Amino acid sequence: MFGFSLFFLSFFLSFFHFADAMATPSPAKSMGDPGITPLSPTHILKDSEENEPTRHPYVVVVAIDFGTTSSGYAYAFTKEPECIHTMRRWEGGDPGVSNQKTPTTILLTPDRKFHSFGYAARDFYHDLDPTESKQWLYLEKFKMKLHTTANLSIDTDLHAANGKKVKALGIFAYALAFFKEQALKELSDQAGSDFDNADVRWVITVPAIWKMPAKQFMREASYKAGLVSRENPDQLIIALEPEAASIYCRKLRLHQMVDLGNKTALNGYSPTENVGMGMTQAKEHVRRNRQSRTFLVENVIGELWSELTEGDRYVVVDCGGGTVDLTVHQIRMPEGHLKELYKASGGPYGSIGIDYEFEKLLCKIFGQDFIDQFKIKRPAAWVDLMIAFESRKRAATPDRSNPLNINLPFSFIDYYKKFRGHSVEHALRKSNVDFVKWSSQGMLRMNPDAMNALFKPTIDHIIQHLTELFDRPEVTDIKFLFLVGGFAESALLQQAVHKMLQGRSRIIIPHDVGLTILKGAVLFGLDPSIIKVRRSPLTYGVGVLNRFVEGKHPPEKMLVKGSTRWCTDVFDTFISVDQSVALGETVKRSYTPAKPSQQVIVIHVYCSEKESVSFITDPGVRKCGTLKLDVSGTESPAARREIQTLMQFGDTEIRAMAVDVATSRSVKASIDFLSQ
């Protein structure tokens, strides 16, 4: 709630003192702000009205794909934008899994200092003695916390495998600092001398469905990691994962993809024969080319893209480890720029949902109490078990007939016997789970139907979202559906999408599907203006005072000031949900400090998923951020200072700029989404 000294007056109120008004008895019971009113109405500016910011001549763009299950970086020099280099080979790796990225796992020492990341963290943790490992802090799949935490803040905690709490901001900062160090070392080795971080334009990818607090959290972690400084925030770009994929898919040539929706064979592959066969060939193609870490992205539009004409629409389905993002884009000619046609949708339906289903199956067989204890008492063995499951999970296909064997760690078998007093084999017999058998070689034998059943809840969610999306009037005549992200490799998911679409659009899967977002993020960093129009995910606004209108405004919202009646808590909309906003378009407002001596103006920003909002107290409206205007050092000779605020909603983040109108001097402006 605003302090009384921090509200803003319209020209209607410029001759009054608000403190006097508050002494007047009034039936108003404001649950929000005492009230602000803009000095000027909303005005949408095109980017041509504003001066373009000066561009820093960055030498290289480095993109970090910070994934739920795996992460990596890639880069391109601005003088050679057609050459995208992926990161160096990682030590370690899993059988049958391309290690062009590394697991998003981090290990801290018992005194909470950074030890290692990725395969190195996992392998070191695995080799620790069980009594030792309990003291170390091991974290994996922690990115989802930013999506699932309702009131995300810089104080949000994560839980390590041993149950201990640690600050999420510190963990994300450690991870980003690790990638910064790796990338700069590789660049320095190439240059033959130390590479200056100031010459790097950094790009970090996030799901399109993430809310503003989560995006800001990644930015705060970047500051803490030393990727960029607060004084130069433009050195970092937040890229939306499906947008990045969309940008890369523009460049695809026919030999770089699998076309599931085409009735004719492509690369000798007919989709009606075997849905999984195309990806098998694609993986072999990637494997053969794995030694080369440089991908040539020709400065031409791919053959597939050349089929698209002005107004054509396509969908990008980004299936990652944690989330699934659905984005609808439209082509704008002649430049081939992209326009977001419908706001990003999706949810927490990534491939880790299959891991959770497997854990539920284990709980059903061995008991929830045992699994909970085993994870705490033998955390490294639990990691081993999930690694074993991961490799078998990737072998699941629609037409598989033979069982999948999953190795149970010896410590699982041993600890279960101590915990229950009988064997794992006995537990399986008693569980009535007849599609999982015990092998005398120490393995769980799952029949294919059992494995496929673990996929079903996650895939059903994805298909439901896709069905709802394709039923929308805005989403018609979709030419292509691009299936990207690591989970897109799943033949079970491919088959389900193919069956759901029934030929309504062609399904395109890039060969290097796990690196699509990473490469696209590099291209986005080289040209952030390629996405020209986006859709607002929410309705944003502030609470203001308006003239009270009998019959229109509720009596309980009335505030009497002198002889004038005002309505409190009115929601003054900046931008509406799903509203189309062009890159560089700006919402303009003017405010004035209540007192000449005031140094900081604070405005609470509210949001809603509804398009039409009347009051900040309406159901579903919540305070989501705070706009701060620091007016110190901008003393104005004018009797009434006007601070003109410009807010950009067409970018991947909401940006705020402000200027003191009388002096034309800039005012520090920022929107904080994390201090709720």
XYZ file of C-alpha atoms in Angstrom:
676
model
C 0.000 0.000 0.000
C 1.304 3.486 -0.815
C 2.390 5.758 2.012
C 0.302 8.945 1.896
C 3.338 10.929 0.756
C 3.848 8.642 -2.255
C 0.591 9.039 -4.173
C 0.242 11.038 -7.344
C -2.148 13.811 -8.311
C -3.908 14.605 -11.528
C -4.492 18.141 -12.648
C -7.879 17.820 -10.914
C -6.113 17.514 -7.554
C -3.193 19.879 -7.987
C -4.638 22.560 -5.669
C -5.435 20.229 -2.762
C -3.515 18.396 -0.046
C -4.299 14.665 0.128
C -3.610 14.485 3.877
C -6.478 16.938 4.481
C -8.758 14.801 2.358
C -8.003 11.728 4.417
C -9.201 13.597 7.517
C -12.624 13.951 5.894
C -14.982 11.111 6.897
C -15.609 8.888 3.900
C -17.229 5.504 3.370
C -14.304 4.417 1.150
C -12.748 1.151 2.316
C -9.818 0.906 -0.085
C -8.007 -2.422 0.003
C -5.427 -1.154 -2.459
C -3.630 2.111 -2.973
C -4.936 5.486 -1.704
C -5.025 6.298 -5.426
C -3.065 7.737 -8.255
C -4.271 9.288 -11.468
C -2.190 9.787 -14.584
C -1.418 13.365 -15.627
C -1.850 12.176 -19.194
C -3.909 9.417 -20.788
C -2.375 6.231 -22.110
C -0.423 6.759 -25.275
C 1.102 4.016 -27.370
C 4.301 5.146 -29.031
C 5.920 3.432 -31.985
C 9.633 2.826 -31.752
C 10.176 5.456 -34.446
C 9.073 8.127 -31.927
C 11.850 7.138 -29.558
C 15.563 7.293 -30.079
C 17.110 3.889 -30.652
C 19.548 2.979 -27.854
C 23.169 2.966 -28.933
C 24.263 -0.557 -29.782
C 27.409 -1.948 -28.193
C 29.695 -3.526 -30.769
C 29.826 -6.953 -29.103
C 32.448 -9.305 -30.493
C 30.557 -12.518 -29.689
C 27.087 -13.709 -28.648
C 27.028 -16.504 -26.062
C 23.696 -18.209 -25.384
C 23.077 -20.349 -22.315
C 20.245 -22.874 -22.537
C 19.537 -23.391 -18.834
C 17.330 -26.467 -18.936
C 15.486 -28.473 -16.294
C 17.321 -31.701 -17.075
C 20.308 -30.560 -19.163
C 22.080 -27.309 -19.982
C 24.693 -25.989 -22.344
C 26.042 -22.990 -24.217
C 26.762 -22.042 -27.812
C 28.264 -18.950 -29.397
C 28.828 -17.078 -32.629
C 31.167 -14.216 -33.456
C 29.319 -11.176 -34.775
C 31.680 -11.068 -37.781
C 30.824 -14.714 -38.591
C 27.130 -14.982 -37.706
C 26.680 -17.998 -39.964
C 28.990 -20.131 -37.748
C 27.420 -21.327 -34.498
C 29.874 -23.122 -32.217
C 28.562 -25.483 -29.545
C 30.459 -25.939 -26.311
C 33.376 -28.286 -25.818
C 32.825 -31.981 -25.161
C 31.958 -32.798 -21.570
C 33.682 -35.490 -19.585
C 31.340 -38.229 -18.447
C 28.062 -38.973 -20.125
C 25.409 -41.649 -20.261
C 25.124 -44.607 -22.645
C 23.000 -43.736 -25.653
C 22.716 -40.056 -24.747
C 24.403 -37.340 -26.786
C 26.493 -35.289 -24.382
C 26.317 -32.053 -26.342
C 24.815 -30.620 -23.167
C 25.466 -31.541 -19.549
C 22.998 -32.470 -16.769
C 21.627 -29.529 -14.795
C 23.110 -30.850 -11.571
C 25.181 -28.932 -9.061
C 27.247 -30.017 -6.066
C 28.196 -27.873 -3.080
C 30.745 -28.818 -0.431
C 29.560 -29.411 3.156
C 30.392 -25.749 3.891
C 28.126 -24.703 0.972
C 30.858 -23.664 -1.460
C 30.559 -24.448 -5.183
C 32.279 -27.701 -6.091
C 31.154 -28.827 -9.546
C 28.401 -28.801 -12.153
C 26.988 -31.291 -14.655
C 28.548 -34.714 -15.208
C 31.451 -33.776 -12.922
C 29.038 -33.023 -10.056
C 27.057 -36.201 -10.617
C 30.099 -38.468 -10.880
C 31.865 -36.991 -7.842
C 28.685 -37.271 -5.781
C 28.200 -40.867 -6.941
C 31.706 -41.806 -5.765
C 31.301 -40.334 -2.271
C 30.969 -42.732 0.640
C 27.286 -42.843 1.779
C 28.194 -41.379 5.172
C 30.086 -38.564 3.437
C 27.455 -37.866 0.784
C 24.916 -36.905 3.449
C 27.024 -33.828 4.240
C 27.306 -32.622 0.634
C 24.556 -30.607 -1.061
C 23.500 -32.091 -4.398
C 20.725 -30.471 -6.463
C 19.096 -31.473 -9.750
C 16.024 -30.429 -11.771
C 15.808 -27.270 -9.636
C 14.819 -24.948 -12.494
C 11.152 -25.963 -12.098
C 11.081 -24.205 -8.718
C 10.944 -20.862 -10.560
C 7.794 -21.939 -12.401
C 5.977 -23.645 -9.525
C 6.661 -21.156 -6.683
C 3.622 -18.892 -6.268
C 5.401 -16.071 -4.402
C 8.865 -16.252 -5.895
C 11.402 -13.920 -4.269
C 15.158 -13.566 -3.959
C 14.814 -15.435 -0.632
C 13.163 -18.536 -2.146
C 14.789 -21.777 -0.962
C 15.673 -25.032 -2.701
C 16.101 -28.431 -1.056
C 19.238 -30.463 -1.713
C 19.133 -34.279 -1.969
C 20.021 -34.548 1.741
C 17.012 -32.394 2.671
C 19.015 -29.281 3.582
C 17.766 -25.876 2.428
C 19.818 -23.498 0.319
C 19.011 -20.146 -1.308
C 17.805 -20.603 -4.888
C 19.429 -17.359 -6.050
C 22.851 -18.605 -4.956
C 22.421 -21.932 -6.774
C 21.341 -20.298 -10.049
C 24.193 -17.785 -9.746
C 26.715 -20.612 -9.204
C 25.417 -22.385 -12.318
C 25.580 -19.262 -14.494
C 29.043 -18.392 -13.165
C 30.142 -21.913 -14.155
C 28.954 -21.402 -17.746
C 30.517 -17.936 -17.847
C 33.878 -19.379 -16.790
C 33.664 -22.267 -19.293
C 32.647 -20.030 -22.206
C 35.263 -17.330 -21.520
C 37.979 -19.968 -21.152
C 37.032 -21.495 -24.502
C 36.921 -18.058 -26.154
C 40.269 -17.125 -24.600
C 41.841 -20.349 -25.890
C 40.575 -19.517 -29.380
C 41.771 -15.914 -29.202
C 45.158 -16.810 -27.709
C 44.686 -14.221 -24.959
C 42.215 -13.444 -22.163
C 38.793 -12.711 -23.617
C 37.082 -9.655 -22.131
C 33.595 -10.304 -20.733
C 32.594 -6.779 -21.837
C 32.815 -7.996 -25.454
C 30.190 -10.703 -24.867
C 26.456 -10.290 -25.449
C 24.881 -12.918 -23.159
C 21.567 -14.644 -23.901
C 19.705 -16.839 -21.384
C 16.735 -18.941 -22.473
C 13.557 -19.307 -20.392
C 10.142 -20.913 -21.075
C 7.678 -18.539 -22.752
C 5.041 -19.396 -20.120
C 7.248 -18.124 -17.285
C 5.865 -15.118 -15.455
C 7.788 -11.878 -14.933
C 9.138 -12.763 -11.440
C 10.863 -15.876 -12.821
C 12.430 -13.902 -15.696
C 13.618 -11.228 -13.272
C 15.004 -13.968 -10.996
C 17.241 -15.197 -13.833
C 18.406 -11.627 -14.406
C 19.185 -11.187 -10.691
C 21.129 -14.475 -10.731
C 23.068 -13.170 -13.754
C 24.041 -10.028 -11.842
C 25.124 -12.128 -8.855
C 27.122 -14.449 -11.143
C 28.947 -11.503 -12.727
C 27.639 -12.253 -16.223
C 26.592 -8.611 -16.543
C 26.342 -5.586 -14.255
C 23.282 -3.619 -13.216
C 24.891 -0.587 -14.874
C 24.805 -2.361 -18.247
C 21.642 -4.534 -18.209
C 21.347 -4.561 -22.019
C 24.399 -6.834 -22.187
C 22.001 -9.643 -21.200
C 18.962 -10.683 -23.236
C 16.302 -13.026 -21.900
C 15.175 -15.228 -24.811
C 11.946 -17.233 -24.878
C 12.649 -20.871 -25.693
C 9.989 -21.483 -28.393
C 10.859 -18.143 -30.025
C 14.501 -19.207 -30.193
C 13.454 -22.528 -31.724
C 11.266 -20.687 -34.231
C 14.179 -18.494 -35.332
C 16.431 -21.505 -35.893
C 13.732 -23.472 -37.738
C 13.652 -20.673 -40.354
C 17.096 -21.834 -41.450
C 16.341 -25.566 -41.676
C 17.255 -27.309 -44.918
C 15.473 -30.485 -45.987
C 18.372 -32.727 -44.934
C 18.306 -31.253 -41.408
C 14.847 -32.425 -40.382
C 12.293 -35.196 -40.209
C 8.873 -34.457 -41.722
C 6.315 -36.616 -39.864
C 3.301 -35.000 -41.466
C 4.298 -35.491 -45.081
C 2.678 -38.376 -46.887
C 5.651 -38.719 -49.231
C 8.942 -40.105 -48.022
C 11.591 -37.643 -46.896
C 15.197 -38.828 -46.651
C 13.910 -42.277 -47.565
C 11.591 -42.335 -44.570
C 7.828 -42.776 -44.705
C 6.020 -41.620 -41.538
C 3.258 -44.187 -41.958
C 5.730 -47.057 -41.607
C 7.260 -46.244 -38.242
C 7.000 -42.993 -36.344
C 10.228 -43.616 -34.440
C 12.368 -44.497 -37.473
C 12.899 -40.895 -38.547
C 14.416 -39.905 -35.221
C 16.642 -43.001 -35.255
C 18.069 -41.835 -38.577
C 18.321 -38.296 -37.260
C 20.246 -39.414 -34.167
C 22.657 -41.340 -36.385
C 23.138 -38.186 -38.486
C 23.919 -36.177 -35.333
C 26.215 -38.918 -34.003
C 28.242 -38.924 -37.235
C 28.613 -35.169 -37.072
C 29.259 -34.993 -33.337
C 32.981 -34.409 -33.726
C 32.268 -31.092 -35.424
C 31.079 -28.535 -32.925
C 30.538 -25.828 -35.551
C 27.192 -25.596 -37.331
C 26.931 -23.542 -40.492
C 23.703 -21.570 -40.607
C 23.383 -20.372 -44.173
C 22.300 -16.774 -44.591
C 19.288 -17.886 -46.578
C 15.793 -19.008 -45.763
C 15.533 -22.831 -45.718
C 13.563 -24.673 -48.401
C 10.764 -25.361 -45.933
C 10.464 -21.687 -45.094
C 10.401 -20.717 -48.725
C 7.002 -22.445 -48.894
C 5.601 -19.889 -46.449
C 3.965 -16.721 -47.724
C 2.688 -13.522 -46.088
C 0.278 -14.389 -43.263
C 1.090 -18.104 -43.070
C 0.890 -19.558 -39.574
C 2.799 -22.265 -37.753
C 3.031 -23.636 -34.215
C 6.183 -24.313 -32.201
C 5.772 -27.003 -29.527
C 8.792 -26.872 -27.224
C 8.861 -30.062 -25.161
C 11.569 -29.766 -22.539
C 12.417 -31.525 -19.322
C 10.249 -29.352 -17.101
C 7.726 -27.470 -19.217
C 5.927 -27.603 -22.544
C 5.525 -24.282 -24.382
C 3.112 -23.763 -27.274
C 3.614 -20.664 -29.415
C 1.783 -19.588 -32.589
C 3.721 -17.439 -35.068
C 2.793 -15.741 -38.315
C 5.123 -14.717 -41.144
C 5.431 -11.040 -42.053
C 6.937 -10.297 -45.448
C 9.115 -9.126 -47.125
C 11.748 -9.449 -44.379
C 10.308 -12.673 -42.964
C 9.890 -11.202 -39.489
C 7.763 -13.114 -37.005
C 4.554 -12.066 -35.287
C 3.219 -13.894 -32.239
C -0.397 -14.678 -33.070
C -1.604 -16.045 -29.745
C -0.106 -15.735 -26.269
C 2.199 -18.563 -25.202
C 0.473 -21.443 -23.437
C 1.500 -24.756 -21.948
C 2.391 -26.000 -18.501
C 4.657 -28.172 -16.323
C 4.340 -31.202 -18.587
C 7.952 -31.899 -19.479
C 9.712 -35.255 -19.516
C 10.419 -35.209 -15.764
C 6.720 -36.029 -15.380
C 7.656 -39.552 -16.525
C 10.286 -39.704 -13.760
C 7.609 -38.771 -11.208
C 5.353 -41.547 -12.542
C 8.232 -44.025 -12.160
C 8.763 -42.849 -8.589
C 5.041 -43.347 -7.914
C 5.326 -46.887 -9.296
C 8.269 -47.605 -6.972
C 6.234 -46.255 -4.041
C 3.382 -48.571 -4.972
C 5.706 -51.593 -5.041
C 8.059 -50.823 -2.143
C 6.086 -48.311 -0.062
C 6.188 -44.517 0.138
C 7.900 -44.695 3.543
C 10.785 -46.774 2.189
C 11.346 -44.603 -0.925
C 11.337 -41.412 1.205
C 13.896 -42.937 3.570
C 16.040 -44.375 0.787
C 16.308 -40.971 -0.933
C 17.589 -39.418 2.310
C 19.799 -42.292 3.552
C 21.253 -43.306 0.170
C 20.959 -40.147 -1.971
C 23.745 -41.092 -4.402
C 22.176 -44.520 -5.013
C 18.846 -42.823 -5.746
C 20.617 -40.704 -8.384
C 22.067 -43.917 -9.894
C 18.624 -45.497 -10.053
C 17.145 -42.472 -11.865
C 20.084 -42.452 -14.325
C 19.381 -46.124 -15.071
C 15.714 -45.301 -15.617
C 16.576 -42.333 -17.892
C 18.461 -44.500 -20.389
C 15.636 -47.081 -20.531
C 13.036 -44.322 -20.796
C 14.671 -43.220 -24.036
C 14.290 -46.738 -25.433
C 10.476 -46.686 -25.156
C 8.764 -46.831 -28.565
C 5.192 -47.526 -29.692
C 6.059 -50.839 -31.379
C 8.480 -52.289 -28.807
C 7.661 -55.876 -27.841
C 10.472 -56.976 -25.509
C 10.745 -55.874 -21.838
C 12.955 -53.015 -20.619
C 15.407 -53.879 -17.850
C 16.209 -51.293 -15.179
C 19.206 -51.933 -12.939
C 18.489 -51.624 -9.232
C 21.568 -50.401 -7.296
C 22.909 -52.976 -4.836
C 22.379 -50.504 -1.984
C 18.652 -50.350 -2.903
C 18.320 -54.144 -2.614
C 20.417 -54.221 0.568
C 18.704 -51.276 2.277
C 15.226 -52.613 1.428
C 16.031 -55.966 3.105
C 17.215 -54.136 6.252
C 14.224 -51.769 6.196
C 11.474 -54.368 5.577
C 13.062 -57.650 6.642
C 12.306 -59.320 3.313
C 13.602 -59.196 -0.260
C 12.855 -56.923 -3.215
C 11.593 -59.995 -5.086
C 9.112 -60.659 -2.244
C 7.897 -57.034 -2.470
C 7.251 -57.393 -6.204
C 5.257 -60.587 -5.710
C 3.143 -58.984 -2.974
C 2.538 -55.690 -4.821
C 0.085 -57.043 -7.426
C 1.946 -54.970 -10.043
C 2.011 -57.804 -12.567
C 3.614 -55.828 -15.412
C 6.886 -55.424 -13.465
C 8.890 -58.599 -12.825
C 12.115 -59.341 -10.984
C 15.212 -60.549 -12.791
C 17.760 -62.617 -10.894
C 20.447 -60.330 -12.383
C 19.215 -57.576 -10.028
C 16.929 -55.789 -12.469
C 13.328 -54.701 -12.716
C 11.819 -56.053 -15.931
C 9.089 -53.747 -17.223
C 6.931 -54.850 -20.103
C 6.506 -52.205 -22.856
C 2.919 -51.434 -21.842
C 4.104 -50.632 -18.321
C 6.720 -48.192 -19.613
C 4.249 -46.610 -22.022
C 1.796 -46.161 -19.140
C 4.411 -43.992 -17.366
C 4.413 -41.654 -20.392
C 0.635 -41.465 -20.707
C -0.275 -38.761 -18.095
C 2.392 -36.354 -19.395
C 1.616 -36.953 -23.074
C -2.140 -36.679 -22.384
C -1.577 -33.201 -20.888
C 0.400 -32.103 -23.948
C -2.225 -33.442 -26.372
C -4.996 -31.762 -24.361
C -3.196 -28.401 -24.606
C -2.595 -28.886 -28.314
C -6.237 -29.814 -28.917
C -7.442 -26.718 -27.032
C -4.993 -24.542 -28.969
C -6.085 -25.864 -32.372
C -9.747 -25.352 -31.395
C -9.201 -21.605 -30.976
C -10.493 -19.372 -33.816
C -7.124 -17.560 -34.029
C -5.344 -20.862 -34.626
C -6.573 -22.043 -38.012
C -4.818 -23.096 -41.212
C -1.585 -24.052 -39.443
C 0.943 -24.987 -42.125
C 3.651 -26.538 -39.923
C 4.001 -27.792 -36.371
C 7.628 -27.722 -35.218
C 8.289 -30.237 -32.456
C 11.452 -29.216 -30.575
C 13.161 -29.717 -27.206
C 14.740 -32.876 -25.787
C 11.384 -34.593 -25.146
C 10.523 -34.214 -28.850
C 12.854 -37.182 -29.496
C 10.288 -39.480 -27.868
C 8.625 -41.693 -30.486
C 5.637 -42.078 -28.127
C 5.115 -38.305 -28.075
C 5.623 -38.045 -31.842
C 2.989 -40.730 -32.452
C 0.484 -39.022 -30.129
C 0.930 -35.629 -31.844
C 0.695 -37.238 -35.290
C -2.538 -39.012 -34.312
C -4.061 -35.858 -32.776
C -3.382 -33.630 -35.804
C -4.832 -36.105 -38.334
C -3.031 -34.406 -41.197
C -4.149 -30.856 -40.343
C -0.542 -29.679 -40.515
C 2.899 -31.093 -41.233
C 4.985 -32.096 -38.216
C 8.618 -31.027 -38.546
C 11.339 -32.250 -36.167
C 14.885 -30.860 -36.518
C 17.627 -33.517 -36.470
C 19.526 -31.869 -33.617
C 16.299 -31.375 -31.716
C 17.995 -30.947 -28.312
C 20.156 -28.080 -29.608
C 17.481 -26.249 -31.599
C 16.736 -23.738 -28.821
C 20.419 -23.163 -28.093
C 21.254 -22.362 -31.721
C 18.156 -20.203 -32.107
C 19.099 -18.271 -28.975
C 22.456 -17.400 -30.558
C 20.656 -16.145 -33.694
C 18.270 -14.147 -31.486
C 21.232 -12.538 -29.696
C 22.681 -11.537 -33.066
C 19.358 -9.920 -34.076
C 16.879 -9.408 -31.183
C 14.522 -7.448 -33.448
C 13.523 -10.490 -35.507
C 10.363 -11.057 -33.407
C 8.374 -7.952 -34.306
C 5.063 -8.553 -32.502
C 4.308 -10.359 -29.247
C 1.148 -11.006 -27.227
C 0.792 -9.867 -23.619
C 0.396 -12.902 -21.305
C -1.540 -10.840 -18.709
C -3.471 -7.597 -18.225
C -1.265 -5.035 -16.438
C -2.242 -1.766 -14.781
C -2.179 0.430 -11.659
C -4.763 1.577 -9.126
C -5.951 5.172 -9.604
C -8.548 7.688 -8.417
C -11.244 8.636 -10.928
C -14.189 11.048 -10.642
C -17.037 9.208 -8.924
C -19.929 8.488 -11.311
C -23.277 7.667 -9.694
C -24.642 4.349 -10.905
C -21.325 3.345 -12.456
C -19.083 3.171 -9.390
C -19.909 1.233 -6.187
C -20.760 3.481 -3.179
C -18.155 1.748 -0.986
C -15.427 2.957 -3.350
C -16.362 6.636 -2.913
C -13.812 9.012 -1.391
C -14.881 12.581 -0.587
C -12.226 15.262 -1.013
C -13.486 18.745 -0.271
C -16.537 19.104 -2.481
C -15.394 16.486 -4.955
C -16.225 12.809 -4.899
C -13.651 10.308 -6.115
C -13.736 6.576 -6.803
C -10.806 4.624 -5.340
C -9.139 1.415 -6.548
C -9.919 1.980 -10.233
C -7.794 -0.344 -12.390
C -6.063 1.824 -14.996
C -4.987 -0.603 -17.724
C -1.524 -0.374 -19.280
C -2.033 -3.373 -21.563
C -4.627 -6.154 -21.861
C -4.132 -9.904 -21.917
C -3.404 -11.290 -25.403
C -3.095 -7.729 -26.734
C -0.800 -7.498 -29.722
C 2.244 -5.304 -28.976
C 4.936 -4.423 -31.512
C 8.598 -4.388 -30.582
C 9.424 -0.879 -29.339
C 5.798 0.127 -28.699
C 5.613 2.061 -25.466
C 2.847 2.831 -22.976
C 3.326 6.408 -21.787
C 2.147 7.836 -18.436
C 2.959 11.022 -16.531
C 3.093 11.307 -12.746
C 4.002 14.024 -10.260
C 5.471 13.591 -6.758
C 3.132 14.572 -3.929
C 5.912 16.669 -2.351
C 8.691 18.649 -4.069
C 11.251 17.060 -1.726
C 10.200 13.503 -2.538
C 13.121 11.357 -3.755
C 11.398 8.098 -4.751
C 8.004 7.555 -6.358
C 6.566 4.069 -5.829
C 3.698 2.732 -7.937
C 2.241 -0.734 -7.378
C 1.594 -2.688 -10.565
C -1.344 -5.107 -10.688
C -2.097 -7.941 -13.109
C -4.916 -10.267 -14.051
C -5.566 -13.122 -16.478
C -8.857 -11.429 -17.418
C -9.048 -8.986 -20.306
C -11.542 -6.587 -18.703
C -10.720 -5.383 -15.170
C -12.553 -2.568 -13.351
C -10.930 -2.403 -9.914
C -7.711 -3.591 -8.321
C -9.888 -5.391 -5.774
C -11.646 -7.521 -8.447
C -11.313 -11.317 -8.104
C -8.162 -12.605 -9.779
C -6.362 -9.256 -9.631
C -3.102 -9.355 -7.692
C -0.214 -7.032 -7.007
C 2.592 -8.368 -9.174
C 5.264 -5.701 -9.098
C 6.415 -2.265 -8.055
C 7.424 0.537 -10.402
C 10.072 2.681 -8.717
C 11.042 6.107 -10.018
C 14.143 7.574 -8.410
C 13.849 11.349 -8.913
C 16.857 12.287 -6.770
C 19.344 14.547 -8.526
C 16.737 15.864 -10.976
C 15.575 19.007 -9.148
C 13.074 20.865 -11.287
C 12.318 24.618 -11.395
C 8.673 23.873 -12.284
C 6.012 24.352 -9.601
C 4.627 20.938 -10.414
C 7.119 18.307 -11.591
C 5.987 16.004 -14.325
C 7.746 12.649 -14.564
C 7.012 10.999 -17.886
C 7.171 7.208 -17.684
C 7.587 4.986 -20.730
C 6.936 1.260 -20.386
C 7.742 -1.259 -23.119
C 5.673 -4.437 -23.187
C 6.710 -5.772 -26.610
C 10.012 -7.273 -25.444
C 10.662 -10.516 -23.552
C 10.855 -8.427 -20.349
C 8.847 -5.357 -19.322
C 11.129 -2.338 -19.450
C 10.606 1.069 -17.851
C 12.207 4.422 -18.679
C 11.404 7.835 -17.219
C 12.273 11.487 -17.822
C 11.799 14.726 -15.890
C 9.818 16.771 -18.427
C 10.970 20.241 -17.241
C 14.673 19.426 -17.420
C 14.591 16.582 -19.998
C 16.872 14.631 -17.664
C 16.436 10.882 -17.328
C 15.068 9.402 -14.121
C 16.057 5.945 -12.838
C 13.102 3.624 -13.444
C 12.688 -0.069 -12.705
C 9.890 -2.572 -12.208
C 10.505 -5.043 -9.387
C 8.485 -8.280 -9.630
C 10.278 -10.116 -6.829
C 9.488 -8.026 -3.733
C 5.912 -9.185 -3.158
